[in-house]
């Protein structure tokens, strides 16, 4: 296993890693904890624990925290980002619905404002037309009856029944 | 967790149990979520002149003691775990 690591990593990389993690573990640790959410107590905890870790073990301990930060901190951040995104989308949808509702309300108000007059006009026109039709029909009937009566003679009515 | 009473730090627990810190902290978080542990911060007055921030401590709750006691009792009955159980682990206060 060590042979494999040395073959893959190489001395320069290992040297840089030791330099970074070994001589500046506090600085690296401060970068690592940024993966956790701002209100996550793990931030303070890991920084405080670093002081309890012996210097020899610090590079390895800090490297282990990097693993936690990637798998837990970033996952938490991703979950938070997803929730925020859903809220953002919901807000946009709410605004769109609000705009639509507002438009519908305006349209309804306009229609409501217009409806009585338009409706009244329609009703009046319909009524007038009906009355005209009825009047015309009545006049026609009366004229027809008058003509018929005029053509009839007294004999057509017959004699009144005798008592 | 061999000592059921008292306050413990994450690093200390990791060293005493032999569990990697990469595993220990998530486990502690899960136990906190389950209500088995309570956490708090070290009193700055107790740190004294040591230039370090206060550490986060963990202590077992009543529910945690009961739950861990049950787990250890189950493990003791299982022959596979008997060689792994150190005598002091059995002394967890339930």
Short mmCIF file of C-alpha atoms in Angstrom, two decimals:
data_model
loop_
_atom_site.label_atom_id
_atom_site.label_comp_id
_atom_site.label_asym_id
_atom_site.label_seq_id
_atom_site.Cartn_x
_atom_site.Cartn_y
_atom_site.Cartn_z
CA UNK A 1 0.00 0.00 0.00
CA UNK A 2 2.71 2.61 0.85
CA UNK A 3 4.53 1.64 -2.36
CA UNK A 4 1.37 2.25 -4.32
CA UNK A 5 0.85 5.65 -2.69
CA UNK A 6 4.44 6.70 -3.36
CA UNK A 7 4.20 5.55 -6.96
CA UNK A 8 1.00 7.44 -7.56
CA UNK A 9 1.65 10.58 -5.55
CA UNK A 10 5.36 11.09 -5.88
CA UNK A 11 7.71 12.92 -3.55
CA UNK A 12 6.96 16.51 -4.64
CA UNK A 13 3.21 16.07 -4.11
CA UNK A 14 3.78 14.36 -0.78
CA UNK A 15 6.11 17.18 0.24
CA UNK A 16 3.53 19.84 -0.62
CA UNK A 17 0.83 17.90 1.21
CA UNK A 18 3.02 17.62 4.29
CA UNK A 19 3.90 21.29 4.05
CA UNK A 20 0.29 22.38 3.79
CA UNK A 21 -1.26 19.95 6.23
CA UNK A 22 1.72 19.75 8.54
CA UNK A 23 2.79 23.37 8.91
CA UNK A 24 -0.48 25.14 8.31
CA UNK A 25 -3.15 22.77 9.59
CA UNK A 26 -5.05 25.63 11.24
CA UNK A 27 -5.30 27.55 7.98
CA UNK A 28 -6.29 24.43 6.04
CA UNK A 29 -8.80 23.56 8.75
CA UNK A 30 -10.37 27.01 8.46
CA UNK A 31 -10.77 26.46 4.75
CA UNK A 32 -12.22 22.99 5.25
CA UNK A 33 -14.86 24.11 7.75
CA UNK A 34 -16.22 26.53 5.17
CA UNK A 35 -17.90 23.49 3.63
CA UNK A 36 -20.21 23.38 6.65
CA UNK A 37 -23.13 25.72 6.96
CA UNK A 38 -22.51 28.97 8.78
CA UNK A 39 -24.61 27.99 11.80
CA UNK A 40 -23.22 24.45 12.02
CA UNK A 41 -21.56 23.94 15.43
CA UNK A 42 -19.11 21.56 13.74
CA UNK A 43 -17.20 24.62 12.54
CA UNK A 44 -16.28 25.76 16.03
CA UNK A 45 -15.92 22.21 17.27
CA UNK A 46 -13.34 21.13 14.70
CA UNK A 47 -11.26 24.26 15.14
CA UNK A 48 -11.25 23.75 18.90
CA UNK A 49 -10.46 20.05 18.62
CA UNK A 50 -7.48 20.79 16.41
CA UNK A 51 -5.68 22.21 19.43
CA UNK A 52 -6.19 18.95 21.31
CA UNK A 53 -4.64 16.85 18.55
CA UNK A 54 -0.90 16.21 18.90
CA UNK A 55 1.14 17.99 16.24
CA UNK A 56 2.36 14.73 14.77
CA UNK A 57 -1.18 13.56 14.12
CA UNK A 58 -2.56 16.88 12.86
CA UNK A 59 -1.91 16.38 9.12
CA UNK A 60 -3.80 13.09 9.12
CA UNK A 61 -6.52 14.42 11.38
CA UNK A 62 -7.04 17.47 9.16
CA UNK A 63 -7.15 15.21 6.10
CA UNK A 64 -9.87 13.15 7.79
CA UNK A 65 -11.88 16.31 8.45
CA UNK A 66 -11.64 17.11 4.76
CA UNK A 67 -13.44 13.83 4.14
CA UNK A 68 -16.19 14.72 6.64
CA UNK A 69 -16.51 18.22 5.21
CA UNK A 70 -16.92 16.90 1.68
CA UNK A 71 -19.45 14.22 2.55
CA UNK A 72 -21.40 15.97 5.30
CA UNK A 73 -20.78 19.69 4.92
CA UNK A 74 -21.19 19.89 1.17
CA UNK A 75 -24.16 17.53 1.28
CA UNK A 76 -25.81 19.79 3.85
CA UNK A 77 -25.02 22.82 1.75
CA UNK A 78 -26.41 21.08 -1.33
CA UNK A 79 -29.60 20.23 0.55
CA UNK A 80 -29.88 23.84 1.71
CA UNK A 81 -29.27 25.07 -1.83
CA UNK A 82 -32.01 22.75 -3.11
CA UNK A 83 -34.46 24.02 -0.51
CA UNK A 84 -33.56 27.63 -1.31
CA UNK A 85 -34.01 26.88 -5.01
CA UNK A 86 -37.46 25.38 -4.35
CA UNK A 87 -38.40 28.46 -2.32
CA UNK A 88 -37.14 30.69 -5.13
CA UNK A 89 -39.15 28.76 -7.72
CA UNK A 90 -42.21 28.80 -5.45
CA UNK A 91 -41.84 32.55 -5.00
CA UNK A 92 -41.59 33.05 -8.75
CA UNK A 93 -44.65 30.84 -9.24
CA UNK A 94 -46.51 32.77 -6.54
CA UNK A 95 -45.61 36.05 -8.23
CA UNK A 96 -46.73 34.66 -11.60
CA UNK A 97 -49.98 33.39 -10.10
CA UNK A 98 -50.41 36.71 -8.33
CA UNK A 99 -49.88 38.54 -11.60
CA UNK A 100 -52.32 36.21 -13.33
CA UNK A 101 -54.82 36.61 -10.51
CA UNK A 102 -54.36 40.34 -10.67
CA UNK A 103 -54.92 40.26 -14.40
CA UNK A 104 -58.01 38.10 -13.96
CA UNK A 105 -59.25 40.40 -11.23
CA UNK A 106 -58.75 43.43 -13.45
CA UNK A 107 -60.47 41.67 -16.31
CA UNK A 108 -63.35 40.59 -14.08
CA UNK A 109 -63.69 44.11 -12.73
CA UNK A 110 -63.76 45.49 -16.22
CA UNK A 111 -66.32 42.93 -17.31
CA UNK A 112 -68.37 43.62 -14.18
CA UNK A 113 -68.23 47.31 -14.93
CA UNK A 114 -69.29 46.75 -18.49
CA UNK A 115 -71.78 43.96 -17.94
CA UNK A 116 -74.75 45.88 -16.52
CA UNK A 117 -74.84 48.40 -19.32
CA UNK A 118 -74.14 45.87 -22.02
CA UNK A 119 -76.59 43.44 -20.50
CA UNK A 120 -79.25 46.11 -20.07
CA UNK A 121 -78.79 47.21 -23.63
CA UNK A 122 -79.07 43.64 -24.82
CA UNK A 123 -82.18 43.06 -22.75
CA UNK A 124 -83.71 46.30 -23.93
CA UNK A 125 -83.02 45.46 -27.55
CA UNK A 126 -84.40 41.97 -27.10
CA UNK A 127 -87.49 43.31 -25.35
CA UNK A 128 -88.03 45.94 -28.00
CA UNK A 129 -87.69 43.41 -30.77
CA UNK A 130 -90.10 41.09 -29.02
CA UNK A 131 -92.57 43.84 -28.45
CA UNK A 132 -92.29 44.87 -32.09
CA UNK A 133 -92.83 41.30 -33.16
CA UNK A 134 -95.76 40.91 -30.80
CA UNK A 135 -97.23 44.23 -31.90
CA UNK A 136 -96.81 43.38 -35.51
CA UNK A 137 -98.38 39.98 -34.93
CA UNK A 138 -101.28 41.58 -33.04
CA UNK A 139 -101.85 44.18 -35.76
CA UNK A 140 -101.74 41.52 -38.42
CA UNK A 141 -104.24 39.39 -36.52
CA UNK A 142 -106.58 42.29 -35.96
CA UNK A 143 -106.40 43.30 -39.60
CA UNK A 144 -107.05 39.75 -40.70
CA UNK A 145 -109.99 39.45 -38.39
CA UNK A 146 -111.35 42.82 -39.53
CA UNK A 147 -111.06 41.77 -43.13
CA UNK A 148 -112.79 38.48 -42.44
CA UNK A 149 -115.56 40.19 -40.52
CA UNK A 150 -116.02 42.71 -43.31
CA UNK A 151 -116.42 39.92 -45.83
CA UNK A 152 -118.98 38.17 -43.78
CA UNK A 153 -122.63 39.06 -44.08
CA UNK A 154 -125.28 38.97 -41.33
CA UNK A 155 -126.53 35.63 -42.62
CA UNK A 156 -123.25 34.03 -41.92
CA UNK A 157 -123.77 34.53 -38.25
CA UNK A 158 -127.08 32.66 -38.36
CA UNK A 159 -130.21 33.46 -36.41
CA UNK A 160 -130.02 33.72 -32.70
CA UNK A 161 -131.27 30.59 -30.88
CA UNK A 162 -134.88 30.81 -29.96
CA UNK A 163 -135.80 30.59 -26.37
CA UNK B 1 -18.83 5.58 25.90
CA UNK B 2 -17.34 3.18 28.42
CA UNK B 3 -17.79 5.91 30.98
CA UNK B 4 -21.50 6.52 30.98
CA UNK B 5 -21.22 9.64 33.09
CA UNK B 6 -19.28 12.79 32.50
CA UNK B 7 -18.45 14.99 29.55
CA UNK B 8 -16.37 13.85 26.63
CA UNK B 9 -14.78 15.51 23.62
CA UNK B 10 -15.01 14.19 20.10
CA UNK B 11 -11.27 13.69 19.68
CA UNK B 12 -10.97 12.02 23.08
CA UNK B 13 -13.82 9.63 22.26
CA UNK B 14 -12.21 8.87 18.93
CA UNK B 15 -8.88 8.01 20.55
CA UNK B 16 -10.41 5.94 23.35
CA UNK B 17 -12.69 3.95 21.09
CA UNK B 18 -10.24 3.60 18.24
CA UNK B 19 -12.83 4.91 15.80
CA UNK B 20 -11.59 7.31 13.12
CA UNK B 21 -12.70 10.89 13.61
CA UNK B 22 -14.14 10.77 10.10
CA UNK B 23 -16.60 8.19 11.43
CA UNK B 24 -16.89 9.40 15.00
CA UNK B 25 -18.26 12.90 14.36
CA UNK B 26 -21.10 11.77 12.07
CA UNK B 27 -21.99 9.06 14.61
CA UNK B 28 -22.04 11.62 17.40
CA UNK B 29 -24.27 13.85 15.30
CA UNK B 30 -26.68 10.99 14.70
CA UNK B 31 -26.74 10.17 18.41
CA UNK B 32 -27.47 13.82 19.14
CA UNK B 33 -30.34 13.73 16.66
CA UNK B 34 -31.68 10.59 18.34
CA UNK B 35 -31.57 12.29 21.72
CA UNK B 36 -29.02 9.86 23.11
CA UNK B 37 -26.48 12.61 23.67
CA UNK B 38 -26.57 16.18 24.85
CA UNK B 39 -23.90 18.64 23.84
CA UNK B 40 -22.53 21.88 25.18
CA UNK B 41 -19.50 24.12 25.11
CA UNK B 42 -16.64 24.13 27.55
CA UNK B 43 -16.67 26.94 30.07
CA UNK B 44 -14.04 29.50 28.92
CA UNK B 45 -13.15 30.12 32.55
CA UNK B 46 -11.98 26.54 32.88
CA UNK B 47 -9.63 26.81 29.91
CA UNK B 48 -7.39 29.14 31.86
CA UNK B 49 -4.32 30.45 30.09
CA UNK B 50 -4.40 27.82 27.35
CA UNK B 51 -4.82 29.73 24.11
CA UNK B 52 -7.48 27.64 22.49
CA UNK B 53 -11.19 28.02 21.83
CA UNK B 54 -13.70 26.20 24.04
CA UNK B 55 -14.38 22.64 22.97
CA UNK B 56 -17.72 21.01 22.37
CA UNK B 57 -18.53 18.28 24.85
CA UNK B 58 -20.97 15.39 24.70
CA UNK B 59 -22.70 13.63 27.54
CA UNK B 60 -25.09 10.72 27.61
CA UNK B 61 -28.73 11.46 28.32
CA UNK B 62 -30.99 9.11 30.24
CA UNK B 63 -32.43 7.82 26.99
CA UNK B 64 -28.91 7.35 25.64
CA UNK B 65 -27.83 5.34 28.65
CA UNK B 66 -30.86 3.10 28.35
CA UNK B 67 -30.40 2.63 24.62
CA UNK B 68 -26.68 1.91 24.84
CA UNK B 69 -27.26 -0.42 27.77
CA UNK B 70 -29.71 -2.37 25.66
CA UNK B 71 -27.29 -2.48 22.73
CA UNK B 72 -24.48 -3.77 24.95
CA UNK B 73 -26.79 -6.33 26.55
CA UNK B 74 -27.73 -7.59 23.07
CA UNK B 75 -24.08 -7.70 22.09
CA UNK B 76 -23.20 -9.70 25.20
CA UNK B 77 -25.78 -12.31 24.29
CA UNK B 78 -24.34 -12.59 20.80
CA UNK B 79 -21.35 -14.88 20.83
CA UNK B 80 -19.78 -13.09 17.90
CA UNK B 81 -19.22 -9.91 19.92
CA UNK B 82 -18.06 -11.40 23.23
CA UNK B 83 -14.34 -11.21 22.36
CA UNK B 84 -14.73 -7.60 21.32
CA UNK B 85 -16.41 -6.41 24.50
CA UNK B 86 -13.88 -5.07 26.96
CA UNK B 87 -14.86 -5.54 30.63
CA UNK B 88 -15.22 -1.82 31.27
CA UNK B 89 -17.80 -1.39 28.48
CA UNK B 90 -20.20 -3.60 30.35
CA UNK B 91 -20.12 -1.16 33.25
CA UNK B 92 -22.15 1.46 31.42
CA UNK B 93 -24.65 2.90 33.82
CA UNK B 94 -28.15 2.09 32.75
#
